[in-house]
XYZ file of C-alpha atoms in Angstrom:
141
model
C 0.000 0.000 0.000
C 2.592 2.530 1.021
C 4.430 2.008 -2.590
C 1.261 2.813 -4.537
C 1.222 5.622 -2.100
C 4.581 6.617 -3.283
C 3.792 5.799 -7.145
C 0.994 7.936 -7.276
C 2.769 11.046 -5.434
C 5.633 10.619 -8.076
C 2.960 10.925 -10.929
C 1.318 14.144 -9.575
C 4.768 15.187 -8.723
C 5.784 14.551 -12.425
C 2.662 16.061 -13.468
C 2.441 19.106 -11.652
C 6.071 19.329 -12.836
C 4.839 19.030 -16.538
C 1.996 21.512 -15.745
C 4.168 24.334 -14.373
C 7.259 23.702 -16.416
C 5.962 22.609 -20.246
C 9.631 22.447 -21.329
C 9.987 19.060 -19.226
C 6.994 17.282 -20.262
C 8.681 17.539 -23.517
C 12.026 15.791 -21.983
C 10.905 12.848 -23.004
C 10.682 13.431 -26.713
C 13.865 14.776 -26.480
C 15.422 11.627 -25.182
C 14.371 10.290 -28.253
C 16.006 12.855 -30.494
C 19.041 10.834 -31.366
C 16.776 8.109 -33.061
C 14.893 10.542 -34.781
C 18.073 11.779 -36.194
C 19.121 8.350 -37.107
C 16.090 8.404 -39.022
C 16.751 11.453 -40.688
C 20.227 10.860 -42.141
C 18.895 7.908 -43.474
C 16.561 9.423 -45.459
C 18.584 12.485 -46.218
C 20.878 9.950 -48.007
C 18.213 8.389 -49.777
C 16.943 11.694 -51.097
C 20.677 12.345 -52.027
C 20.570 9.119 -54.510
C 17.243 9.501 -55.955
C 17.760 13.261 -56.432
C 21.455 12.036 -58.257
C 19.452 8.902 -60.181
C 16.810 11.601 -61.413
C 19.826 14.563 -62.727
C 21.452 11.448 -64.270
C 18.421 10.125 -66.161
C 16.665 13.848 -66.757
C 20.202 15.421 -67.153
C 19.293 17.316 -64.106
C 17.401 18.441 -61.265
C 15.474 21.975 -62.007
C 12.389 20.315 -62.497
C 11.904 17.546 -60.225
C 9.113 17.161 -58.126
C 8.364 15.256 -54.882
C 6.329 12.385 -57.203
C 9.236 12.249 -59.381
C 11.478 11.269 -56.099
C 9.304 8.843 -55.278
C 9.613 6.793 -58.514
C 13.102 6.725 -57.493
C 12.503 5.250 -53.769
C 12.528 8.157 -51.927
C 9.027 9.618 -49.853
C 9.162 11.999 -47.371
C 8.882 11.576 -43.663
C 5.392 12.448 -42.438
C 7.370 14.391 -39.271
C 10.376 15.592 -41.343
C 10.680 19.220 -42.754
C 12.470 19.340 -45.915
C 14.085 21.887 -48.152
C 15.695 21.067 -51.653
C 17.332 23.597 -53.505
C 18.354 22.461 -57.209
C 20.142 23.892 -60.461
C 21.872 21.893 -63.026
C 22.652 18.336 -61.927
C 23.261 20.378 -58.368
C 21.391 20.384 -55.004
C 21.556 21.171 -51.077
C 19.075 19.176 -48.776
C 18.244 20.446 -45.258
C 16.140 18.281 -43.197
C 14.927 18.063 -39.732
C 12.332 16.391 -37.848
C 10.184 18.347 -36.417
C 9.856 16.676 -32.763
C 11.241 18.517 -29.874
C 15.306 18.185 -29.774
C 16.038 17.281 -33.259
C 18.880 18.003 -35.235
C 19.405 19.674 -38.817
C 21.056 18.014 -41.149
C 22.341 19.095 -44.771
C 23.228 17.216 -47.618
C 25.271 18.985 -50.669
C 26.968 18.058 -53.890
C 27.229 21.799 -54.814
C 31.204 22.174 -55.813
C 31.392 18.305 -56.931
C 30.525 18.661 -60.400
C 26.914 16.909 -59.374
C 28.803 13.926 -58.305
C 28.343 12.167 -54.461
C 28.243 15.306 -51.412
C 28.231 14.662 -48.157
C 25.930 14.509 -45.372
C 26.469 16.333 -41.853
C 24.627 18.496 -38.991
C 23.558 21.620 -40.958
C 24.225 25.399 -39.247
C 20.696 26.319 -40.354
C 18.324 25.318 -37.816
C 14.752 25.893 -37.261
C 12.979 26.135 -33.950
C 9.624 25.225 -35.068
C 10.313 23.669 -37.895
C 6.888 22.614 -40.322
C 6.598 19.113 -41.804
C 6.606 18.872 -45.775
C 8.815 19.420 -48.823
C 9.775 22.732 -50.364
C 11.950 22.520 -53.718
C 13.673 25.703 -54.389
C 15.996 27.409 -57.104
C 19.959 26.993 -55.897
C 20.951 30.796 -56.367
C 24.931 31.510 -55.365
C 25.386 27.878 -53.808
């Protein structure tokens, strides 16, 4: 009896906690960041090889559209926030999901000639980001 005691007083503790304090009910989810990172790179790097399939079968990337990616294996995360910017056989990709304690990351082949970039935590970060795919113009890299 005493322990439930003590188990419920820990949850209205934790509660009240959560009530008062909103930034630690959301400690939790951000515990979990690091997999929800894991799950961004991956697809990151899977938008980076259907965005190179589609330049190398299209002879580039100007035009392509989210469908497009798709054919090539690639759909977007339902809680992942996406920009593409393209030109030529050339694109940047910054993605992040939008949970609480995510990172950014960026992929880029700009400079390579539109051969194989590389992916890593990207400087541009969003604090709310929005899930869904923008596809932009690459202006000045």
């Amino acid at each position: 009896m005493h322990g439930r005691t003590m188990l419920l007083s820990l949850v209205v503790l934790v509660g009240g906690v959560g009530v008062a304090r909103p930034e630690l009910a959301e400690l939790p989810l951000r515990l979990a960041a690091p997999a929800y990172d894991a799950v961004t790179t991956s697809s990151i790097r899977n938008l980076a090889t259907a965005l190179q399939s589609h330049a190398l079968d299209a002879g580039g990337v100007e035009a392509v559209t989210v469908e497009e990616l798709a054919g090539w294996g690639w759909v977007p995360q339902d809680t992942t926030a996406v920009t593409i910017w393209v030109g030529g056989d050339e694109f940047r990709v910054v993605a992040q999901d939008v949970r609480p304690g995510a990172s950014a990351f960026e992929y880029t082949n700009v400079g390579t000639g539109g051969g194989p970039g590389q992916v890593g935590v990207s400087s541009v970060r969003v604090d709310e980001p929005v899930a869904g795919v923008t596809i932009r113009p690459l202006t000045g890299g």
